[in-house]
Structure formats: structure tokens, C-alpha cells
Short mmCIF file of C-alpha atoms in Angstrom, two decimals:
data_model
loop_
_atom_site.label_atom_id
_atom_site.label_comp_id
_atom_site.label_asym_id
_atom_site.label_seq_id
_atom_site.Cartn_x
_atom_site.Cartn_y
_atom_site.Cartn_z
CA UNK A 1 12.48 17.25 15.10
CA UNK A 2 13.40 18.68 18.46
CA UNK A 3 12.50 16.36 21.26
CA UNK A 4 11.61 17.54 24.71
CA UNK A 5 12.34 15.12 27.51
CA UNK A 6 9.59 14.54 30.08
CA UNK A 7 11.06 17.13 32.44
CA UNK A 8 11.06 19.75 29.70
CA UNK A 9 14.73 19.60 28.74
CA UNK A 10 15.86 19.42 25.15
CA UNK A 11 17.13 16.05 23.97
CA UNK A 12 18.44 15.03 20.55
CA UNK A 13 15.98 12.88 18.60
CA UNK A 14 17.07 10.20 16.16
CA UNK A 15 15.94 12.31 13.19
CA UNK A 16 17.79 15.37 14.43
CA UNK A 17 20.93 13.34 15.13
CA UNK A 18 20.85 11.95 11.59
CA UNK A 19 20.35 15.44 10.24
CA UNK A 20 23.30 16.72 12.28
CA UNK A 21 25.37 13.77 11.09
CA UNK A 22 25.20 15.20 7.58
CA UNK A 23 27.14 18.22 8.78
CA UNK A 24 29.55 15.94 10.68
CA UNK A 25 29.03 17.58 14.01
CA UNK A 26 29.29 21.24 13.17
CA UNK A 27 26.62 21.94 15.77
CA UNK A 28 27.36 23.17 19.27
CA UNK A 29 26.53 20.24 21.60
CA UNK A 30 25.87 22.63 24.48
CA UNK A 31 22.45 23.47 23.00
CA UNK A 32 21.30 20.13 24.40
CA UNK A 33 20.38 19.91 28.04
CA UNK A 34 21.29 16.33 28.81
CA UNK A 35 24.72 14.73 28.84
CA UNK A 36 23.57 11.78 26.76
CA UNK A 37 22.54 14.08 23.90
CA UNK A 38 25.60 16.31 24.19
CA UNK A 39 28.02 13.42 23.96
CA UNK A 40 26.03 11.73 21.17
CA UNK A 41 26.27 14.92 19.13
CA UNK A 42 29.90 15.57 20.04
CA UNK A 43 30.73 12.09 18.68
CA UNK A 44 29.75 13.11 15.17
CA UNK A 45 33.22 14.59 14.65
CA UNK A 46 34.61 11.03 14.64
CA UNK A 47 32.35 9.94 11.82
CA UNK A 48 34.33 9.25 8.65
CA UNK A 49 33.27 10.91 5.41
CA UNK A 50 32.26 7.62 3.84
CA UNK A 51 30.16 6.46 6.79
CA UNK A 52 26.40 6.37 6.37
CA UNK A 53 24.94 6.92 9.86
CA UNK A 54 21.45 5.88 8.74
CA UNK A 55 22.75 2.46 7.70
CA UNK A 56 24.71 2.10 10.94
CA UNK A 57 21.60 2.84 13.02
CA UNK A 58 19.60 0.31 11.00
CA UNK A 59 22.33 -2.27 11.57
CA UNK A 60 22.12 -1.64 15.31
CA UNK A 61 18.32 -1.81 15.14
CA UNK A 62 18.68 -5.27 13.62
CA UNK A 63 21.06 -6.29 16.40
CA UNK A 64 18.35 -5.25 18.86
CA UNK A 65 15.61 -7.09 16.96
CA UNK A 66 17.72 -10.23 16.67
CA UNK A 67 18.72 -10.30 20.32
CA UNK A 68 15.35 -9.22 21.70
CA UNK A 69 13.51 -11.95 19.79
CA UNK A 70 12.80 -15.11 21.76
CA UNK A 71 15.19 -17.99 21.28
CA UNK A 72 14.08 -20.51 18.70
CA UNK A 73 14.67 -24.21 18.56
CA UNK A 74 13.47 -25.22 22.00
CA UNK A 75 9.74 -25.49 22.28
CA UNK A 76 9.85 -25.32 26.10
CA UNK A 77 11.86 -22.12 26.00
CA UNK A 78 9.44 -20.75 23.44
CA UNK A 79 6.38 -21.64 25.45
CA UNK A 80 7.82 -19.94 28.53
CA UNK A 81 7.90 -16.68 26.62
CA UNK A 82 4.64 -14.73 26.84
CA UNK A 83 5.42 -13.19 23.43
CA UNK A 84 4.90 -16.62 21.88
CA UNK A 85 1.52 -16.88 23.57
CA UNK A 86 0.70 -13.46 22.17
CA UNK A 87 1.61 -14.67 18.68
CA UNK A 88 -0.60 -17.72 19.14
CA UNK A 89 -3.39 -15.44 20.32
CA UNK A 90 -2.84 -13.22 17.28
CA UNK A 91 -3.11 -16.23 14.98
CA UNK A 92 -6.32 -17.31 16.69
CA UNK A 93 -7.63 -13.79 16.28
CA UNK A 94 -7.03 -13.96 12.55
CA UNK A 95 -8.88 -17.27 12.43
CA UNK A 96 -11.74 -15.84 14.46
CA UNK A 97 -12.14 -12.71 12.36
CA UNK A 98 -14.80 -14.28 10.08
CA UNK A 99 -16.74 -15.32 13.19
CA UNK A 100 -16.40 -11.82 14.58
CA UNK A 101 -17.70 -10.44 11.32
CA UNK A 102 -20.79 -12.62 11.57
CA UNK A 103 -21.54 -12.22 15.27
CA UNK A 104 -20.32 -8.78 16.34
CA UNK A 105 -22.90 -6.03 16.35
CA UNK A 106 -22.08 -3.23 13.92
CA UNK A 107 -22.36 0.45 14.73
CA UNK A 108 -25.86 1.38 13.60
CA UNK A 109 -24.77 4.98 12.93
CA UNK A 110 -22.50 3.91 10.06
CA UNK A 111 -24.15 3.19 6.75
CA UNK A 112 -21.71 0.50 5.63
CA UNK A 113 -23.44 -0.22 2.35
CA UNK A 114 -23.55 3.40 1.33
CA UNK A 115 -19.94 4.11 2.24
CA UNK A 116 -18.76 0.98 0.49
CA UNK A 117 -20.68 1.90 -2.64
CA UNK A 118 -19.15 5.38 -2.64
CA UNK A 119 -15.56 4.29 -2.04
CA UNK A 120 -15.22 0.92 -3.71
CA UNK A 121 -14.06 1.04 -7.28
CA UNK A 122 -11.76 -1.66 -8.69
CA UNK A 123 -8.50 -0.12 -9.79
CA UNK A 124 -7.39 -0.54 -13.42
CA UNK A 125 -4.95 -3.37 -14.01
CA UNK A 126 -1.27 -2.47 -14.24
CA UNK A 127 -0.36 -5.87 -15.70
CA UNK A 128 0.43 -5.72 -19.41
CA UNK A 129 -0.94 -8.53 -21.53
CA UNK A 130 1.71 -10.37 -23.47
CA UNK A 131 1.58 -12.66 -26.55
CA UNK A 132 -0.18 -15.97 -26.28
CA UNK A 133 0.70 -19.31 -27.77
CA UNK A 134 -1.65 -21.44 -29.78
CA UNK A 135 -2.86 -24.79 -28.47
CA UNK A 136 -4.09 -25.82 -25.01
CA UNK A 137 -4.46 -22.98 -22.48
CA UNK A 138 -1.19 -22.34 -20.66
CA UNK A 139 -0.25 -20.04 -17.73
CA UNK A 140 0.16 -16.97 -19.91
CA UNK A 141 -3.19 -17.39 -21.64
CA UNK A 142 -5.07 -17.86 -18.35
CA UNK A 143 -3.28 -14.76 -17.03
CA UNK A 144 -4.24 -12.76 -20.11
CA UNK A 145 -7.81 -14.06 -19.99
CA UNK A 146 -8.09 -13.12 -16.31
CA UNK A 147 -6.76 -9.60 -16.87
CA UNK A 148 -8.86 -9.17 -20.00
CA UNK A 149 -12.05 -10.20 -18.19
CA UNK A 150 -11.10 -8.01 -15.23
CA UNK A 151 -10.53 -4.97 -17.48
CA UNK A 152 -13.92 -5.61 -19.12
CA UNK A 153 -15.50 -5.72 -15.66
CA UNK A 154 -16.58 -9.29 -16.24
CA UNK A 155 -15.52 -10.26 -12.74
CA UNK A 156 -17.33 -13.59 -12.52
CA UNK A 157 -15.54 -14.78 -15.64
CA UNK A 158 -12.23 -13.34 -14.38
CA UNK A 159 -12.51 -15.36 -11.15
CA UNK A 160 -12.26 -18.69 -12.99
CA UNK A 161 -9.20 -17.56 -14.93
CA UNK A 162 -7.53 -16.14 -11.82
CA UNK A 163 -8.11 -19.41 -9.95
CA UNK A 164 -6.68 -21.40 -12.84
CA UNK A 165 -3.59 -19.17 -13.05
CA UNK A 166 -2.98 -18.92 -9.30
CA UNK A 167 -3.23 -22.68 -8.87
CA UNK A 168 0.09 -22.87 -10.72
CA UNK A 169 1.49 -19.49 -9.58
CA UNK A 170 0.46 -19.10 -5.94
CA UNK A 171 3.22 -16.55 -5.23
CA UNK A 172 2.18 -14.05 -7.90
CA UNK A 173 1.21 -11.14 -5.65
CA UNK A 174 -0.04 -8.88 -8.43
CA UNK A 175 -2.48 -11.50 -9.70
CA UNK A 176 -3.52 -12.36 -6.13
CA UNK A 177 -4.32 -8.68 -5.63
CA UNK A 178 -6.54 -8.49 -8.73
CA UNK A 179 -8.15 -11.80 -7.80
CA UNK A 180 -9.03 -10.25 -4.44
CA UNK A 181 -10.54 -7.23 -6.18
CA UNK A 182 -12.53 -9.47 -8.53
CA UNK A 183 -13.91 -11.31 -5.51
CA UNK A 184 -14.91 -8.00 -3.93
CA UNK A 185 -16.51 -6.80 -7.17
CA UNK A 186 -18.44 -10.08 -7.29
CA UNK A 187 -19.81 -9.45 -3.79
CA UNK A 188 -17.53 -12.08 -2.16
CA UNK A 189 -15.85 -9.85 0.41
CA UNK A 190 -15.29 -12.60 3.00
CA UNK A 191 -13.44 -14.69 0.40
CA UNK A 192 -11.43 -11.63 -0.62
CA UNK A 193 -10.12 -11.03 2.93
CA UNK A 194 -7.40 -13.74 3.04
CA UNK A 195 -6.24 -12.88 -0.48
CA UNK A 196 -5.86 -9.18 0.23
CA UNK A 197 -4.37 -9.83 3.67
CA UNK A 198 -1.70 -11.94 1.98
CA UNK A 199 -0.75 -9.05 -0.32
CA UNK A 200 -1.04 -6.42 2.45
CA UNK A 201 1.35 -8.35 4.66
CA UNK A 202 3.90 -9.59 2.20
CA UNK A 203 3.90 -7.51 -1.00
CA UNK A 204 7.37 -6.33 -1.88
CA UNK A 205 5.96 -3.55 -4.05
CA UNK A 206 4.80 -0.79 -1.68
CA UNK A 207 2.14 0.38 -4.15
CA UNK A 208 0.45 -3.01 -4.11
CA UNK A 209 0.80 -3.20 -0.35
CA UNK A 210 -0.90 0.15 0.20
CA UNK A 211 -3.59 -0.64 -2.37
CA UNK A 212 -4.23 -4.01 -0.71
CA UNK A 213 -4.60 -2.35 2.71
CA UNK A 214 -7.11 0.10 1.23
CA UNK A 215 -9.26 -2.60 -0.36
CA UNK A 216 -8.93 -4.78 2.71
CA UNK A 217 -10.29 -1.90 4.78
CA UNK A 218 -13.23 -1.62 2.37
CA UNK A 219 -13.84 -5.37 2.56
CA UNK A 220 -13.97 -5.10 6.35
CA UNK A 221 -16.27 -2.10 6.06
CA UNK A 222 -18.63 -4.05 3.83
CA UNK A 223 -18.62 -6.94 6.30
CA UNK A 224 -19.33 -4.45 9.11
CA UNK A 225 -16.08 -5.02 10.98
CA UNK A 226 -15.46 -1.37 11.75
CA UNK A 227 -12.56 -1.96 14.14
CA UNK A 228 -10.47 -3.75 11.55
CA UNK A 229 -11.41 -1.22 8.86
CA UNK A 230 -10.64 1.69 11.15
CA UNK A 231 -7.24 0.29 12.10
CA UNK A 232 -6.24 -0.30 8.48
CA UNK A 233 -7.40 3.15 7.43
CA UNK A 234 -5.32 4.66 10.24
CA UNK A 235 -2.32 2.71 8.93
CA UNK A 236 -2.80 4.35 5.56
CA UNK A 237 -3.47 7.77 7.03
CA UNK A 238 -0.28 7.66 9.11
CA UNK A 239 2.03 6.68 6.28
CA UNK A 240 3.33 9.29 3.85
CA UNK A 241 4.89 7.21 1.06
CA UNK A 242 1.61 6.87 -0.78
CA UNK A 243 -0.34 10.16 -0.69
CA UNK A 244 -3.03 8.75 -3.01
CA UNK A 245 -4.24 6.16 -0.49
CA UNK A 246 -3.39 8.43 2.43
CA UNK A 247 -5.91 10.96 1.11
CA UNK A 248 -8.56 8.33 0.45
CA UNK A 249 -8.10 6.89 3.94
CA UNK A 250 -8.34 10.33 5.52
CA UNK A 251 -11.57 11.02 3.68
CA UNK A 252 -13.17 7.71 4.66
CA UNK A 253 -12.04 8.08 8.27
CA UNK A 254 -13.82 11.44 8.38
CA UNK A 255 -17.04 9.68 7.39
CA UNK A 256 -16.50 7.22 10.24
CA UNK A 257 -16.16 10.05 12.71
CA UNK A 258 -19.31 11.92 11.59
CA UNK B 1 5.95 -7.60 9.95
CA UNK B 2 2.30 -8.57 10.22
CA UNK B 3 -0.42 -6.00 10.61
CA UNK B 4 -1.10 -7.23 14.12
CA UNK B 5 2.56 -6.82 15.02
CA UNK B 6 2.52 -3.30 13.65
CA UNK B 7 -0.48 -2.58 15.81
CA UNK B 8 1.42 -3.78 18.88
CA UNK B 9 4.36 -1.56 17.97
CA UNK B 10 2.04 1.37 17.53
CA UNK B 11 0.62 0.84 20.99
CA UNK B 12 4.09 0.55 22.48
CA UNK B 13 5.31 3.69 20.74
CA UNK B 14 2.78 5.72 22.64
CA UNK B 15 4.10 4.59 26.02
CA UNK B 16 6.84 6.18 28.12
CA UNK B 17 10.09 4.30 28.81
CA UNK B 18 9.00 3.49 32.31
CA UNK B 19 5.59 2.25 31.15
CA UNK B 20 7.35 -0.02 28.65
CA UNK B 21 9.52 -1.40 31.43
CA UNK B 22 6.40 -2.27 33.39
CA UNK B 23 4.88 -3.99 30.34
CA UNK B 24 8.15 -5.87 29.83
CA UNK B 25 8.30 -7.01 33.45
CA UNK B 26 4.70 -8.14 33.35
CA UNK B 27 4.91 -10.06 30.13
CA UNK B 28 8.41 -10.05 28.72
CA UNK B 29 7.18 -9.36 25.18
CA UNK B 30 10.31 -8.88 23.08
CA UNK B 31 8.67 -6.16 20.99
CA UNK B 32 8.63 -3.96 24.09
CA UNK B 33 12.41 -4.22 24.27
CA UNK B 34 12.77 -3.46 20.58
CA UNK B 35 10.64 -0.36 20.91
CA UNK B 36 12.42 0.80 24.06
CA UNK B 37 15.99 0.25 22.87
CA UNK B 38 15.43 1.61 19.38
CA UNK B 39 14.48 4.94 20.93
CA UNK B 40 18.10 5.23 22.00
CA UNK B 41 20.08 3.56 19.18
CA UNK B 42 21.51 6.92 18.07
CA UNK B 43 22.39 8.05 21.58
CA UNK B 44 24.07 4.80 22.58
CA UNK B 45 26.05 4.77 19.34
CA UNK B 46 27.01 8.42 19.82
CA UNK B 47 28.03 7.93 23.43
CA UNK B 48 30.21 4.92 22.56
CA UNK B 49 31.90 6.80 19.73
CA UNK B 50 32.39 9.78 22.03
CA UNK B 51 34.24 7.68 24.62
CA UNK B 52 36.19 5.47 22.26
CA UNK B 53 36.96 8.25 19.73
CA UNK B 54 36.50 5.87 16.83
CA UNK B 55 33.39 5.22 14.80
CA UNK B 56 33.90 1.49 14.18
CA UNK B 57 34.81 0.79 17.79
CA UNK B 58 31.78 2.79 18.85
CA UNK B 59 29.50 0.67 16.65
CA UNK B 60 30.93 -2.53 18.09
CA UNK B 61 30.56 -1.27 21.66
CA UNK B 62 26.97 -0.11 21.05
CA UNK B 63 26.10 -3.54 19.60
CA UNK B 64 27.62 -5.19 22.70
CA UNK B 65 25.59 -2.94 25.00
CA UNK B 66 22.33 -3.85 23.25
CA UNK B 67 23.18 -7.55 23.04
CA UNK B 68 23.86 -7.59 26.77
CA UNK B 69 20.74 -5.64 27.69
CA UNK B 70 18.42 -7.69 25.47
CA UNK B 71 19.43 -10.78 27.42
CA UNK B 72 19.84 -9.29 30.89
CA UNK B 73 17.44 -6.40 31.29
CA UNK B 74 15.18 -8.48 33.54
CA UNK B 75 18.00 -8.67 36.12
CA UNK B 76 18.10 -4.93 36.75
CA UNK B 77 15.91 -2.74 38.92
CA UNK B 78 15.46 0.47 36.95
CA UNK B 79 13.48 3.49 38.00
CA UNK B 80 14.49 5.98 35.25
CA UNK B 81 15.50 4.23 32.07
CA UNK B 82 17.39 6.90 30.11
CA UNK B 83 19.90 7.94 32.80
CA UNK B 84 20.34 4.28 33.67
CA UNK B 85 21.09 3.41 30.02
CA UNK B 86 23.57 6.29 29.90
CA UNK B 87 25.52 4.90 32.85
CA UNK B 88 25.44 1.31 31.59
CA UNK B 89 26.81 2.44 28.22
CA UNK B 90 29.38 4.72 29.81
CA UNK B 91 30.64 1.97 32.11
CA UNK B 92 30.97 -0.45 29.21
CA UNK B 93 33.02 2.11 27.27
CA UNK B 94 35.21 2.91 30.26
CA UNK B 95 36.01 -0.78 30.64
CA UNK B 96 37.04 -0.93 26.99
CA UNK B 97 39.14 2.21 27.48
CA UNK B 98 40.73 0.68 30.51
CA UNK B 99 41.76 -2.45 28.62
CA UNK B 100 43.23 -0.35 25.86
CA UNK B 101 45.18 1.87 28.21
CA UNK B 102 46.82 -0.92 30.20
CA UNK B 103 49.93 -0.97 27.98
CA UNK B 104 50.32 2.78 28.52
CA UNK B 105 50.15 2.67 32.28
CA UNK B 106 53.48 4.41 32.76
CA UNK B 107 52.65 7.09 30.22
CA UNK B 108 49.33 7.77 31.88
CA UNK B 109 50.90 7.95 35.31
CA UNK B 110 53.21 10.55 33.86
CA UNK B 111 50.24 12.53 32.53
CA UNK B 112 48.26 12.39 35.73
CA UNK B 113 49.50 12.69 39.29
CA UNK B 114 46.86 10.15 40.25
CA UNK B 115 47.08 6.74 38.72
CA UNK B 116 44.40 5.71 36.30
CA UNK B 117 44.68 2.13 37.40
CA UNK B 118 44.68 1.23 41.02
CA UNK B 119 46.19 -2.16 40.21
CA UNK B 120 48.56 -1.65 37.27
CA UNK B 121 48.37 -4.23 34.52
CA UNK B 122 44.87 -5.43 35.33
CA UNK B 123 41.42 -4.36 34.32
CA UNK B 124 39.76 -5.32 37.56
CA UNK B 125 40.24 -2.01 39.23
CA UNK B 126 40.28 1.32 37.56
CA UNK B 127 39.52 4.85 38.37
CA UNK B 128 36.38 5.61 36.37
CA UNK B 129 36.40 9.25 37.22
CA UNK B 130 39.96 9.78 35.97
CA UNK B 131 39.28 7.83 32.79
CA UNK B 132 36.25 9.96 32.13
CA UNK B 133 38.28 13.11 32.76
CA UNK B 134 40.91 11.84 30.37
CA UNK B 135 38.28 11.17 27.71
CA UNK B 136 36.90 14.68 28.16
CA UNK B 137 40.38 16.22 28.15
CA UNK B 138 41.15 14.52 24.82
CA UNK B 139 38.06 16.23 23.39
CA UNK B 140 39.53 19.60 24.36
CA UNK B 141 42.81 19.09 22.48
CA UNK B 142 43.60 20.80 19.20
CA UNK B 143 42.53 18.77 16.18
CA UNK B 144 45.99 17.47 15.16
CA UNK B 145 46.99 16.64 18.73
CA UNK B 146 43.68 14.89 19.35
CA UNK B 147 44.01 12.80 16.19
CA UNK B 148 47.52 11.70 17.04
CA UNK B 149 46.75 10.98 20.71
CA UNK B 150 43.66 8.95 19.78
CA UNK B 151 45.50 6.97 17.12
CA UNK B 152 48.50 6.34 19.37
CA UNK B 153 46.84 5.50 22.68
CA UNK B 154 43.33 4.31 21.83
CA UNK B 155 43.93 2.65 18.49
CA UNK B 156 47.48 1.66 19.39
CA UNK B 157 48.96 2.68 16.08
CA UNK B 158 52.68 3.11 15.59
CA UNK B 159 54.27 6.48 14.77
CA UNK B 160 54.78 5.26 11.21
CA UNK B 161 51.15 4.20 10.80
CA UNK B 162 49.93 7.52 12.19
CA UNK B 163 52.22 9.33 9.83
CA UNK B 164 50.77 7.44 6.86
CA UNK B 165 47.19 7.87 8.03
CA UNK B 166 47.45 11.60 8.69
CA UNK B 167 49.94 12.61 5.98
CA UNK B 168 52.14 14.17 8.66
CA UNK B 169 55.85 13.42 8.84
CA UNK B 170 57.18 11.39 11.76
CA UNK B 171 58.59 14.38 13.63
CA UNK B 172 55.22 16.16 13.46
CA UNK B 173 53.44 13.06 14.78
CA UNK B 174 55.86 12.78 17.69
CA UNK B 175 55.57 16.47 18.40
CA UNK B 176 51.73 16.36 18.42
CA UNK B 177 51.77 13.38 20.78
CA UNK B 178 54.25 15.07 23.13
CA UNK B 179 52.36 18.37 23.10
CA UNK B 180 49.07 16.55 23.43
CA UNK B 181 50.35 14.67 26.48
CA UNK B 182 51.53 17.92 28.04
CA UNK B 183 48.16 19.58 27.44
CA UNK B 184 46.31 16.57 28.82
CA UNK B 185 48.48 16.73 31.92
CA UNK B 186 47.74 20.42 32.39
CA UNK B 187 44.00 19.91 31.93
CA UNK B 188 43.92 16.98 34.35
CA UNK B 189 46.09 18.82 36.91
CA UNK B 190 43.62 21.70 36.88
CA UNK B 191 40.79 19.29 37.58
CA UNK B 192 42.41 17.77 40.66
#
């Protein structure tokens, strides 16, 4: 909470300022060594009761993000900005990941197969099956069939149903997640990567997002891309919203370090 | 935010302000600016509110500071970022204060033996030091006097509006403003 500035003086951190804001400035600003902190804390007395300082800071953060982002609309302006080149490079990197998986030498000290076998276990489906209609197979029946086959660990059969359902419902993140897991359980880790990446990067539900990152890390482990797996596991280890996957990530990272 | 972007942010978070400035100058990646400025969102907001004595005005001023810096940071030569940001923010607030205090030039001259504005009625020239002293002296006032002085001079409210906002009667409002002015004068006289 308490932040020390590089020269050893005490400065108010964002977290501490927000904490102090709850008491509306009942702290003595002189405990801080720099003028910036003292005045920032002194200002809390002007904060109205109804004001939510956390929201105000987030609003200002968005102002920064909006104004710091490169201008859009003019391709020449965009191409002058090195950040755009970085984004292009990042996209190329994503495209080259499968190649890297195939060609990069793996660390011989890590037993990928063994670790994957110990840690990979498809999670039970959280999608309830609902009533079906008679007649030709519709979206709901293919969804039910996919989940049913997945629950019965008949992953090869589930794949066909998932594909059929997702062809008509490409934005269904939950089903995309279980499709990714079915691919992994069927030994198709490379095919699972884009599916799980999609959920890891865009899932609105944090539980699915964390779960997708975990399985994505395992898919990279199985394909011997330790760097990608390591980075994703660190992501999970450093977050605290989902202790379940945080613990799993910590445990697997330990194995990496042995 | 993509996983790759998060990785970049993570790398940037581990760097000092001055290291981020170097990265920014070398490449101009906008995520460097975001990381750097968001370290100080709370301080810039607090400093603006502290000078302007009003939360909403402080928010607006802080947003203006960041908007300006996002577009113009490359124009500045900065050796130590935090003290530099402090002075940029302070100067922006003092300019706002100056504009607000123009209509009260005569009142302020009465408070202080030295004029706050070298060229009355304009915002081109102003005495930063005196404005800063005034801002600090307002902080030292008693709560009721401070509220009335801030509402009258900085928010340019009428006696009637202040009375309604503070639940004080008109004579109390006038009395707090008069006493506040006298105390400000005494404080500023002692500083000369």
C-alpha cells in the first residue's frame, strides 16, 4: 500500500489514495514526503459524499487511453506510428505460433507428456440441457447432443455436434470453450489453440476466461511451446479473482521450475 | 485487451518513469504513455482539486492535462518525470485560477499588497507565486470561511446561491466572506 519513491521518500499510491478517499481526507497530509502526494491527499476534503473516486479515476484512465491511442482513419498516420507496426508484428506472431510449435526446440528437462497427463482433465459442463423439439435436428438438439456426448466423454462424437452448432452460433463462447476442450481431449491440441484463444481473449464471463487461459496453457505445454505456456500460467498466478486456477497455475509453474 | 497487449503492459509496469520515457522516445508506443500516465491519475486529479477547490473542476482540469500531454509529450525534454508532471499540472491549474479571479481583481488587490495580476483584466501575465500562496492560504481558513470564499471567488456564486447551498443565512455568508478575506490578507501579509 505505501509506496516509496526512488529516493526513499514516502509517496501516496493509487490504492492508498482510494483508501483515504473513503475517509474523505481525515488523514494528515504531512505524513507524505512529497508535495504532489500531500496536495493530492489534502484535496480529498473537497470530495462530495456522493462522489465515487474509483469511478472518477477509471474515467480519467479512459481519457488517457483514448488520447494516447494512435489516431485512426488515416492509413499514413497509422503507418507512421511504431505502435501500429508492433500490432502488425503481434498479429504475425500469432500466425507464426503453429510454426514455432513445430520448429522450436523444446526444453529436454521438461516432460511435457507427463505433465500434461497429470494436469489435463476436461472440466464438467456447466451448460444445462433444455427440452428438444421433434423433427429435423435444430440448434438446440445439436447443442444438447454435443453437451451430452461431452459429458459422456465421447469427445469424437461431441466434435461433430459442436461443429454443427457453432456453424450457426459462432459467438457462443461457452460452446466454443467446450469445443476447444473436446479437441484437446481428442488429441487435437493445435486445432484447440485458436478456439481457446478466442475465449481467453474475449469471454465476458471471467470464469470462462480464466478456464480458457488454463487449458490454453496446457495445450501449449502439450505442443511443447513452453514460453507461451509459462506466460499464460504466470497470468493466472498473478490474478486473484479466481483462486482455483491461480492455485493450479502455481502448482504447474513449480513443476516447470524444478 | 489481447494477451500480447497485456504482456506488453506487464513489461512496461516493471520499468521506471524515466525508462518508459526512453522507450516512448525510441518508439512512441502509445501503451507506454498509458502506463506512465496512469501511475499518476490519482495525484494529478488530487492536485487539480487541491488548487481549484472543487471536485468537478478538478476532474475537468486533470482530463485537460492528460489530453494535452498525450498529444504533446514528445515536445518536452524531461529528466525527472514526476516533478515535471507536478509543475505542468500546477501551472495548468494556476492559469484556470487566474482566469477565474480576473473579475475579482480589485478585491484581490485589497487582500494582498502585491497585485495578483501584473496586467489587470488579462490572463497573459500573472503572479504564479502569489496565486499559489492564495490557494494555500485558502486551505488554512476555517471551514465555513473557506467554503464561502471558494464558492464566492472560485465558483463565482452569488450570496443568495451560497446561502442556499450552505444553509447559512445571507448575513452569515457575507460575514464569512469578509472575515475570510481579512484572514487571507493577514496570512499573505505575513508571507511577504
